[in-house]
């Protein structure tokens, strides 16, 4: 027997040296010194191999639209929402699809092979839903795209959001979204959580809500989301995204809240690039960071992932589909700088996010999907430090991206050298 593809001399995230052999779309073997040959073999001098990067929180209907019809001058969440309202009116099916496909190309080049994107269902045309369903089908051979029905303007606050949410789910949107802190009152927010979880339970769908994305410590919808999750037996299928109000909550209240989230089996996504730029905008000095309490939630055994949220859109003028940027920012803002915490941050853009998205056959082991990324780095922390080059990206047994090592030639007095890499 001859394998289809072999990568030799790579290092797993735990530091183990190995080769990886692939047959068809599956991993056939993960062990050092595999004797059997393959039709195609590549050797990587001890570079890091990882499962693909996963982004569980994104807005693909808005991405790469920066400047249309104008830029966000203040950089605030509220101007972003207003700007999205202006853009929504002039969206076309073709433009949304073209920008989304371009972003998916960027993602593949960065080894990002699974994305959960929210899609606004407050537009009666459901134009973005249709466009992203087409994108989902087209990229499915190499990229897992999940769609969340997201009532951006409020499930109750926007007049037709409820009806459109049902229409979107009928069209095959995968996940039920929500935005309780944006409803008219705390009570309406709470009722939206109840109704949306009920819809998800009835249809057997996961839930992923923008929840408490505010600096107001009294925004406590995560408590009710945990309650409904437990009541309906949805544990492991419900995610609270952002949870930034938790940053400003009373410590005594949080000491009760975190065990409740853990008991309910609710996962959490924090979006450090966005939250560090958008939160704390009402503060003078000192300014709050606004990020949710990530290390404390991890200590309680809660599944926490890092999300990208936005790239070049009404809310965020930067970004490049690089989940290592997200982990890098997360480490800094959450002050997760111990070796173990930094390693955890790498898992939070790979394996932890895969759990949140319930990805099947994700892993570097025989029988799993042959999808992985080889980075010009010595290990996970090194990869984050360097935002390392992705030398090869393999999806379902096929090489979908390749990149040469970056070489820099220094021309200094009496020291003509070439810096091959900065791996440590
Ligand atoms: Fe978001």
Tab-separated table of C-alpha atoms and ligand atoms in Angstrom:
chain	number	residue	atom	x	y	z
A	1	UNK	CA	0.000	0.000	0.000
A	2	UNK	CA	1.182	3.519	-0.802
A	3	UNK	CA	-0.230	6.560	0.999
A	4	UNK	CA	-1.568	9.480	-1.027
A	5	UNK	CA	0.260	12.180	0.920
A	6	UNK	CA	2.946	12.242	3.591
A	7	UNK	CA	4.285	15.100	5.701
A	8	UNK	CA	7.534	14.212	7.461
A	9	UNK	CA	9.466	15.724	10.330
A	10	UNK	CA	6.732	17.862	11.887
A	11	UNK	CA	6.038	18.591	15.548
A	12	UNK	CA	2.635	18.185	17.230
A	13	UNK	CA	1.426	20.973	19.572
A	14	UNK	CA	2.477	18.848	22.579
A	15	UNK	CA	6.063	18.803	21.252
A	16	UNK	CA	6.052	15.225	19.889
A	17	UNK	CA	8.008	14.692	16.650
A	18	UNK	CA	6.031	12.800	14.024
A	19	UNK	CA	5.209	12.031	10.412
A	20	UNK	CA	1.609	12.122	9.153
A	21	UNK	CA	0.329	9.842	6.370
A	22	UNK	CA	-2.918	10.442	4.493
A	23	UNK	CA	-5.127	8.147	2.447
A	24	UNK	CA	-7.958	9.853	0.576
A	25	UNK	CA	-9.617	12.357	2.894
A	26	UNK	CA	-8.536	10.725	6.164
A	27	UNK	CA	-5.426	10.551	8.303
A	28	UNK	CA	-3.979	7.019	8.052
A	29	UNK	CA	-1.091	7.273	10.515
A	30	UNK	CA	0.514	9.715	12.962
A	31	UNK	CA	3.877	8.358	14.143
A	32	UNK	CA	7.589	9.037	13.723
A	33	UNK	CA	9.572	7.299	10.957
A	34	UNK	CA	6.684	5.868	8.910
A	35	UNK	CA	8.283	3.260	6.614
A	36	UNK	CA	5.679	3.116	3.836
A	37	UNK	CA	6.125	5.676	1.082
A	38	UNK	CA	3.512	8.045	-0.387
A	39	UNK	CA	2.707	9.422	-3.827
A	40	UNK	CA	3.605	12.920	-2.554
A	41	UNK	CA	5.953	13.608	0.345
A	42	UNK	CA	6.949	16.897	1.986
A	43	UNK	CA	9.454	17.396	4.795
A	44	UNK	CA	9.335	20.318	7.257
A	45	UNK	CA	12.442	20.298	9.517
A	46	UNK	CA	10.528	20.114	12.804
A	47	UNK	CA	7.881	22.762	12.043
A	48	UNK	CA	4.636	22.821	14.031
A	49	UNK	CA	1.640	20.913	12.669
A	50	UNK	CA	-1.787	21.764	14.066
A	51	UNK	CA	-5.422	21.025	13.430
A	52	UNK	CA	-6.965	23.845	11.386
A	53	UNK	CA	-7.748	27.209	12.931
A	54	UNK	CA	-11.433	27.657	13.751
A	55	UNK	CA	-13.319	30.953	14.086
A	56	UNK	CA	-16.633	30.475	15.933
A	57	UNK	CA	-17.752	34.120	15.775
A	58	UNK	CA	-17.759	36.140	12.569
A	59	UNK	CA	-19.966	38.453	10.471
A	60	UNK	CA	-19.432	37.390	6.873
A	61	UNK	CA	-22.369	39.403	5.505
A	62	UNK	CA	-20.508	42.596	6.456
A	63	UNK	CA	-16.884	41.647	5.908
A	64	UNK	CA	-14.596	43.501	3.481
A	65	UNK	CA	-17.212	46.246	3.085
A	66	UNK	CA	-15.130	48.951	4.761
A	67	UNK	CA	-15.820	52.394	3.324
A	68	UNK	CA	-19.216	51.463	1.849
A	69	UNK	CA	-20.984	53.842	1.996
A	70	UNK	CA	-18.559	55.526	4.425
A	71	UNK	CA	-16.105	54.660	7.194
A	72	UNK	CA	-16.900	54.495	10.915
A	73	UNK	CA	-15.393	57.786	12.080
A	74	UNK	CA	-15.819	57.280	15.833
A	75	UNK	CA	-15.012	53.565	15.866
A	76	UNK	CA	-17.892	53.000	18.297
A	77	UNK	CA	-20.368	50.115	18.361
A	78	UNK	CA	-23.328	52.470	17.946
A	79	UNK	CA	-21.897	54.193	14.857
A	80	UNK	CA	-21.059	50.725	13.523
A	81	UNK	CA	-24.659	49.582	13.949
A	82	UNK	CA	-25.934	52.804	12.310
A	83	UNK	CA	-23.479	52.355	9.438
A	84	UNK	CA	-24.541	48.729	8.971
A	85	UNK	CA	-28.129	50.019	8.721
A	86	UNK	CA	-27.040	52.297	5.842
A	87	UNK	CA	-25.073	49.542	4.136
A	88	UNK	CA	-27.878	46.993	4.502
A	89	UNK	CA	-30.148	49.062	2.260
A	90	UNK	CA	-27.666	48.968	-0.626
A	91	UNK	CA	-26.443	45.380	-0.302
A	92	UNK	CA	-26.744	43.153	-3.329
A	93	UNK	CA	-26.682	39.389	-3.486
A	94	UNK	CA	-23.669	39.450	-5.819
A	95	UNK	CA	-21.638	41.870	-3.679
A	96	UNK	CA	-22.232	39.930	-0.444
A	97	UNK	CA	-21.316	36.665	-2.137
A	98	UNK	CA	-18.213	38.036	-3.829
A	99	UNK	CA	-16.880	39.594	-0.604
A	100	UNK	CA	-17.626	36.437	1.390
A	101	UNK	CA	-15.832	34.235	-1.133
A	102	UNK	CA	-12.854	36.574	-1.094
A	103	UNK	CA	-12.751	36.349	2.698
A	104	UNK	CA	-12.934	32.541	2.502
A	105	UNK	CA	-9.863	32.626	0.233
A	106	UNK	CA	-8.042	34.705	2.848
A	107	UNK	CA	-9.162	32.238	5.517
A	108	UNK	CA	-7.832	29.216	3.622
A	109	UNK	CA	-4.473	30.933	3.111
A	110	UNK	CA	-4.307	31.392	6.900
A	111	UNK	CA	-5.227	27.780	7.683
A	112	UNK	CA	-8.659	28.876	8.942
A	113	UNK	CA	-10.906	26.043	7.733
A	114	UNK	CA	-14.041	26.411	9.869
A	115	UNK	CA	-16.049	29.589	10.462
A	116	UNK	CA	-19.335	30.215	12.258
A	117	UNK	CA	-20.816	33.412	10.858
A	118	UNK	CA	-23.798	35.364	12.070
A	119	UNK	CA	-26.075	36.591	9.293
A	120	UNK	CA	-28.496	39.452	9.874
A	121	UNK	CA	-32.121	38.362	9.409
A	122	UNK	CA	-33.703	41.780	9.948
A	123	UNK	CA	-33.672	42.531	6.204
A	124	UNK	CA	-36.985	41.306	4.772
A	125	UNK	CA	-35.251	40.260	1.567
A	126	UNK	CA	-33.053	37.748	3.464
A	127	UNK	CA	-30.586	38.549	0.730
A	128	UNK	CA	-27.503	37.857	2.857
A	129	UNK	CA	-28.950	34.527	4.003
A	130	UNK	CA	-29.417	33.436	0.390
A	131	UNK	CA	-25.944	34.662	-0.630
A	132	UNK	CA	-24.182	32.991	2.293
A	133	UNK	CA	-26.080	29.716	1.768
A	134	UNK	CA	-24.608	29.678	-1.748
A	135	UNK	CA	-21.140	30.447	-0.386
A	136	UNK	CA	-21.572	27.672	2.187
A	137	UNK	CA	-22.293	25.157	-0.584
A	138	UNK	CA	-19.438	26.348	-2.787
A	139	UNK	CA	-16.729	26.263	-0.119
A	140	UNK	CA	-17.961	23.037	1.542
A	141	UNK	CA	-15.279	20.807	-0.075
A	142	UNK	CA	-12.569	22.668	1.867
A	143	UNK	CA	-14.133	24.992	4.482
A	144	UNK	CA	-16.868	24.348	7.090
A	145	UNK	CA	-19.166	27.359	7.190
A	146	UNK	CA	-21.967	27.513	9.775
A	147	UNK	CA	-24.646	30.204	9.615
A	148	UNK	CA	-26.334	31.759	12.660
A	149	UNK	CA	-29.694	33.527	12.187
A	150	UNK	CA	-28.901	36.833	13.886
A	151	UNK	CA	-31.569	39.472	14.618
A	152	UNK	CA	-29.110	42.405	14.645
A	153	UNK	CA	-31.810	45.032	15.281
A	154	UNK	CA	-33.489	43.012	18.046
A	155	UNK	CA	-35.715	39.923	17.949
A	156	UNK	CA	-38.640	41.955	19.331
A	157	UNK	CA	-37.313	45.487	18.718
A	158	UNK	CA	-37.198	44.965	14.944
A	159	UNK	CA	-40.758	44.524	13.732
A	160	UNK	CA	-40.291	41.564	11.406
A	161	UNK	CA	-37.246	39.913	12.954
A	162	UNK	CA	-39.233	37.074	14.514
A	163	UNK	CA	-40.938	36.165	11.250
A	164	UNK	CA	-37.671	36.476	9.337
A	165	UNK	CA	-35.822	34.358	11.900
A	166	UNK	CA	-38.278	31.503	11.252
A	167	UNK	CA	-37.985	32.012	7.473
A	168	UNK	CA	-34.177	31.885	7.719
A	169	UNK	CA	-34.261	28.706	9.811
A	170	UNK	CA	-36.680	27.172	7.285
A	171	UNK	CA	-34.089	27.934	4.607
A	172	UNK	CA	-31.562	25.794	6.479
A	173	UNK	CA	-29.642	28.293	8.610
A	174	UNK	CA	-27.780	26.148	11.145
A	175	UNK	CA	-27.859	28.018	14.476
A	176	UNK	CA	-30.323	30.233	16.401
A	177	UNK	CA	-28.891	33.652	17.332
A	178	UNK	CA	-30.091	36.521	19.501
A	179	UNK	CA	-29.139	39.886	20.979
A	180	UNK	CA	-31.039	40.224	24.295
A	181	UNK	CA	-29.124	43.293	25.553
A	182	UNK	CA	-30.289	45.245	22.476
A	183	UNK	CA	-34.016	44.645	23.035
A	184	UNK	CA	-36.067	47.565	24.377
A	185	UNK	CA	-36.079	46.481	28.003
A	186	UNK	CA	-34.320	43.986	30.264
A	187	UNK	CA	-37.614	42.086	30.396
A	188	UNK	CA	-37.901	41.871	26.601
A	189	UNK	CA	-34.285	40.716	26.450
A	190	UNK	CA	-35.042	38.007	28.955
A	191	UNK	CA	-38.155	36.904	27.074
A	192	UNK	CA	-36.189	36.812	23.810
A	193	UNK	CA	-33.740	34.358	25.390
A	194	UNK	CA	-36.633	32.131	26.471
A	195	UNK	CA	-38.372	32.206	23.095
A	196	UNK	CA	-35.201	31.723	21.029
A	197	UNK	CA	-34.003	28.805	23.159
A	198	UNK	CA	-37.483	27.289	22.765
A	199	UNK	CA	-37.249	27.598	18.973
A	200	UNK	CA	-33.808	25.949	19.030
A	201	UNK	CA	-34.996	23.101	21.260
A	202	UNK	CA	-38.004	22.460	19.033
A	203	UNK	CA	-35.848	22.309	15.903
A	204	UNK	CA	-32.868	20.502	17.441
A	205	UNK	CA	-30.521	23.398	16.655
A	206	UNK	CA	-27.623	24.942	18.573
A	207	UNK	CA	-27.882	28.452	20.044
A	208	UNK	CA	-25.251	31.193	19.783
A	209	UNK	CA	-26.297	34.581	21.130
A	210	UNK	CA	-24.597	37.919	21.270
A	211	UNK	CA	-25.116	38.326	24.987
A	212	UNK	CA	-24.450	41.282	27.287
A	213	UNK	CA	-22.152	43.059	24.814
A	214	UNK	CA	-22.154	46.202	26.938
A	215	UNK	CA	-20.239	47.691	29.861
A	216	UNK	CA	-23.456	47.814	31.909
A	217	UNK	CA	-22.926	45.425	34.843
A	218	UNK	CA	-26.696	45.056	35.158
A	219	UNK	CA	-26.944	43.335	31.796
A	220	UNK	CA	-27.272	39.777	33.081
A	221	UNK	CA	-28.867	37.856	30.226
A	222	UNK	CA	-26.152	35.199	30.425
A	223	UNK	CA	-27.738	34.108	33.708
A	224	UNK	CA	-31.052	33.500	31.964
A	225	UNK	CA	-29.347	31.849	28.976
A	226	UNK	CA	-27.717	29.382	31.387
A	227	UNK	CA	-31.091	28.824	33.083
A	228	UNK	CA	-32.936	28.094	29.813
A	229	UNK	CA	-30.080	25.867	28.623
A	230	UNK	CA	-30.349	23.725	31.722
A	231	UNK	CA	-34.159	23.708	31.716
A	232	UNK	CA	-34.349	22.552	28.088
A	233	UNK	CA	-31.425	20.118	28.275
A	234	UNK	CA	-29.445	22.034	25.650
A	235	UNK	CA	-26.088	21.775	27.463
A	236	UNK	CA	-23.115	21.584	25.086
A	237	UNK	CA	-25.117	23.215	22.269
A	238	UNK	CA	-25.453	26.765	23.591
A	239	UNK	CA	-22.916	29.576	23.374
A	240	UNK	CA	-22.890	33.055	24.855
A	241	UNK	CA	-20.816	35.426	22.726
A	242	UNK	CA	-19.033	38.509	24.111
A	243	UNK	CA	-20.386	38.608	27.729
A	244	UNK	CA	-18.500	41.866	28.211
A	245	UNK	CA	-20.782	43.147	30.979
A	246	UNK	CA	-19.224	40.452	33.176
A	247	UNK	CA	-16.030	42.541	33.227
A	248	UNK	CA	-17.855	45.195	35.251
A	249	UNK	CA	-20.079	42.980	37.405
A	250	UNK	CA	-19.839	42.721	41.162
A	251	UNK	CA	-17.431	39.947	42.211
A	252	UNK	CA	-19.968	38.424	44.583
A	253	UNK	CA	-22.531	38.048	41.796
A	254	UNK	CA	-19.916	36.580	39.446
A	255	UNK	CA	-18.942	34.013	42.094
A	256	UNK	CA	-22.467	32.616	41.772
A	257	UNK	CA	-22.782	33.133	38.006
A	258	UNK	CA	-19.716	31.196	36.837
A	259	UNK	CA	-20.709	27.896	38.464
A	260	UNK	CA	-24.196	28.314	36.935
A	261	UNK	CA	-22.698	28.710	33.437
A	262	UNK	CA	-20.474	25.667	34.039
A	263	UNK	CA	-23.368	23.550	35.361
A	264	UNK	CA	-25.533	24.445	32.373
A	265	UNK	CA	-22.803	23.488	29.887
A	266	UNK	CA	-22.908	26.880	28.136
A	267	UNK	CA	-19.804	27.717	26.083
A	268	UNK	CA	-18.415	31.222	25.772
A	269	UNK	CA	-16.775	33.146	22.942
A	270	UNK	CA	-14.727	36.234	23.648
A	271	UNK	CA	-13.712	38.537	20.794
A	272	UNK	CA	-10.636	40.388	22.046
A	273	UNK	CA	-9.830	42.467	18.941
A	274	UNK	CA	-13.295	43.989	18.923
A	275	UNK	CA	-13.992	44.149	22.643
A	276	UNK	CA	-10.754	45.996	23.431
A	277	UNK	CA	-11.580	48.638	20.826
A	278	UNK	CA	-15.317	48.996	21.498
A	279	UNK	CA	-15.766	48.570	25.259
A	280	UNK	CA	-15.009	51.242	27.815
A	281	UNK	CA	-16.021	54.022	25.405
A	282	UNK	CA	-18.144	55.781	28.031
A	283	UNK	CA	-15.222	55.841	30.471
A	284	UNK	CA	-12.812	58.705	30.964
A	285	UNK	CA	-9.897	57.371	33.019
A	286	UNK	CA	-9.306	54.724	34.176
A	287	UNK	CA	-10.801	53.008	31.098
A	288	UNK	CA	-12.127	49.477	31.461
A	289	UNK	CA	-10.765	46.826	29.093
A	290	UNK	CA	-14.251	45.356	28.822
A	291	UNK	CA	-13.191	41.809	28.050
A	292	UNK	CA	-15.180	39.083	29.790
A	293	UNK	CA	-13.516	37.100	32.608
A	294	UNK	CA	-11.743	34.485	30.497
A	295	UNK	CA	-9.177	32.975	32.925
A	296	UNK	CA	-11.784	32.766	35.689
A	297	UNK	CA	-14.230	30.941	33.381
A	298	UNK	CA	-11.510	28.517	32.308
A	299	UNK	CA	-10.810	27.840	36.009
A	300	UNK	CA	-14.484	26.852	36.364
A	301	UNK	CA	-14.175	24.328	33.506
A	302	UNK	CA	-16.224	26.427	31.055
A	303	UNK	CA	-15.378	25.921	27.372
A	304	UNK	CA	-14.100	29.311	26.159
A	305	UNK	CA	-12.969	30.195	22.642
A	306	UNK	CA	-11.515	33.284	20.962
A	307	UNK	CA	-13.411	34.729	17.974
A	308	UNK	CA	-12.435	37.180	15.228
A	309	UNK	CA	-15.884	38.880	14.975
A	310	UNK	CA	-15.071	41.457	12.282
A	311	UNK	CA	-12.623	42.186	9.446
A	312	UNK	CA	-12.752	45.455	7.489
A	313	UNK	CA	-16.412	46.180	8.134
A	314	UNK	CA	-18.588	48.874	9.799
A	315	UNK	CA	-17.281	47.928	13.242
A	316	UNK	CA	-13.589	47.193	12.681
A	317	UNK	CA	-11.096	48.649	10.218
A	318	UNK	CA	-8.376	46.018	10.610
A	319	UNK	CA	-8.091	42.218	10.524
A	320	UNK	CA	-6.744	39.612	8.131
A	321	UNK	CA	-8.461	36.280	8.880
A	322	UNK	CA	-5.516	35.361	11.084
A	323	UNK	CA	-6.653	33.591	14.245
A	324	UNK	CA	-3.109	33.964	15.611
A	325	UNK	CA	-3.746	37.739	15.724
A	326	UNK	CA	-6.835	36.989	17.800
A	327	UNK	CA	-4.936	34.712	20.205
A	328	UNK	CA	-2.128	37.287	20.458
A	329	UNK	CA	-4.562	40.025	21.455
A	330	UNK	CA	-6.392	37.661	23.813
A	331	UNK	CA	-3.168	36.837	25.673
A	332	UNK	CA	-2.462	40.519	26.186
A	333	UNK	CA	-5.897	41.770	27.155
A	334	UNK	CA	-6.737	38.815	29.419
A	335	UNK	CA	-3.178	38.848	30.811
A	336	UNK	CA	-2.845	35.116	30.123
A	337	UNK	CA	0.935	35.201	29.949
A	338	UNK	CA	2.024	32.066	31.842
A	339	UNK	CA	3.353	29.303	29.544
A	340	UNK	CA	0.280	27.142	30.270
A	341	UNK	CA	-2.115	30.042	29.634
A	342	UNK	CA	-0.441	30.973	26.352
A	343	UNK	CA	-0.673	27.349	25.242
A	344	UNK	CA	-4.341	27.399	26.211
A	345	UNK	CA	-4.848	30.478	24.018
A	346	UNK	CA	-3.604	28.453	21.034
A	347	UNK	CA	-6.181	25.764	21.871
A	348	UNK	CA	-8.796	28.517	22.059
A	349	UNK	CA	-8.347	29.221	18.338
A	350	UNK	CA	-8.173	25.519	17.393
A	351	UNK	CA	-9.529	22.634	19.499
A	352	UNK	CA	-11.763	24.630	21.889
A	353	UNK	CA	-13.428	26.455	19.003
A	354	UNK	CA	-13.913	23.112	17.229
A	355	UNK	CA	-15.860	21.920	20.294
A	356	UNK	CA	-18.038	25.038	20.218
A	357	UNK	CA	-18.806	24.441	16.523
A	358	UNK	CA	-19.348	20.700	17.180
A	359	UNK	CA	-16.983	19.833	14.300
A	360	UNK	CA	-16.860	16.135	13.493
A	361	UNK	CA	-13.643	14.110	13.060
A	362	UNK	CA	-11.486	17.096	13.987
A	363	UNK	CA	-8.081	16.018	15.299
A	364	UNK	CA	-4.620	14.769	14.455
A	365	UNK	CA	-5.149	11.018	14.817
A	366	UNK	CA	-5.749	8.029	12.520
A	367	UNK	CA	-9.313	8.042	11.158
A	368	UNK	CA	-9.797	11.800	11.612
A	369	UNK	CA	-10.263	14.179	8.697
A	370	UNK	CA	-6.981	14.900	6.927
A	371	UNK	CA	-7.167	18.633	7.597
A	372	UNK	CA	-4.191	20.371	9.186
A	373	UNK	CA	-1.827	23.316	8.965
A	374	UNK	CA	1.975	23.426	9.024
A	375	UNK	CA	3.437	26.602	10.494
A	376	UNK	CA	6.947	28.020	10.402
A	377	UNK	CA	7.137	27.849	14.199
A	378	UNK	CA	8.641	25.572	16.810
A	379	UNK	CA	5.460	25.284	18.905
A	380	UNK	CA	2.072	26.870	19.680
A	381	UNK	CA	3.404	29.803	21.710
A	382	UNK	CA	6.082	30.462	19.093
A	383	UNK	CA	3.344	30.449	16.432
A	384	UNK	CA	1.394	33.108	18.329
A	385	UNK	CA	4.521	35.193	18.986
A	386	UNK	CA	5.432	35.245	15.291
A	387	UNK	CA	1.921	35.023	13.820
A	388	UNK	CA	3.905	32.419	11.916
A	389	UNK	CA	3.730	31.781	8.187
A	390	UNK	CA	1.431	28.963	7.162
A	391	UNK	CA	3.738	26.809	5.018
A	392	UNK	CA	1.088	24.301	3.976
A	393	UNK	CA	-2.656	23.961	4.510
A	394	UNK	CA	-4.303	20.592	3.886
A	395	UNK	CA	-8.089	20.224	3.820
A	396	UNK	CA	-9.777	16.832	3.531
A	397	UNK	CA	-6.579	15.288	2.130
A	398	UNK	CA	-5.908	18.001	-0.476
A	399	UNK	CA	-3.222	20.682	-0.326
A	400	UNK	CA	-5.197	23.932	-0.549
A	401	UNK	CA	-2.435	26.463	0.224
A	402	UNK	CA	1.347	26.519	0.132
A	403	UNK	CA	3.817	29.225	1.041
A	404	UNK	CA	7.580	29.507	0.866
A	405	UNK	CA	9.521	30.399	3.998
A	406	UNK	CA	10.047	34.112	4.467
A	407	UNK	CA	13.714	35.026	4.117
A	408	UNK	CA	15.086	38.425	5.006
A	409	UNK	CA	18.524	39.418	3.745
A	410	UNK	CA	20.302	41.866	6.013
A	411	UNK	CA	22.953	44.067	4.461
A	412	UNK	CA	24.837	45.441	7.474
A	413	UNK	CA	28.455	46.625	7.611
A	414	UNK	CA	30.701	43.496	7.646
A	415	UNK	CA	27.693	41.294	8.512
A	416	UNK	CA	26.029	40.120	5.301
A	417	UNK	CA	23.580	37.520	6.627
A	418	UNK	CA	20.258	36.034	5.747
A	419	UNK	CA	17.767	35.648	8.590
A	420	UNK	CA	16.029	32.424	7.738
A	421	UNK	CA	13.464	32.362	10.474
A	422	UNK	CA	12.878	33.573	13.969
A	423	UNK	CA	11.789	30.226	15.394
A	424	UNK	CA	12.797	29.546	18.971
B	1	LIG	FE1	-20.541	39.679	16.666
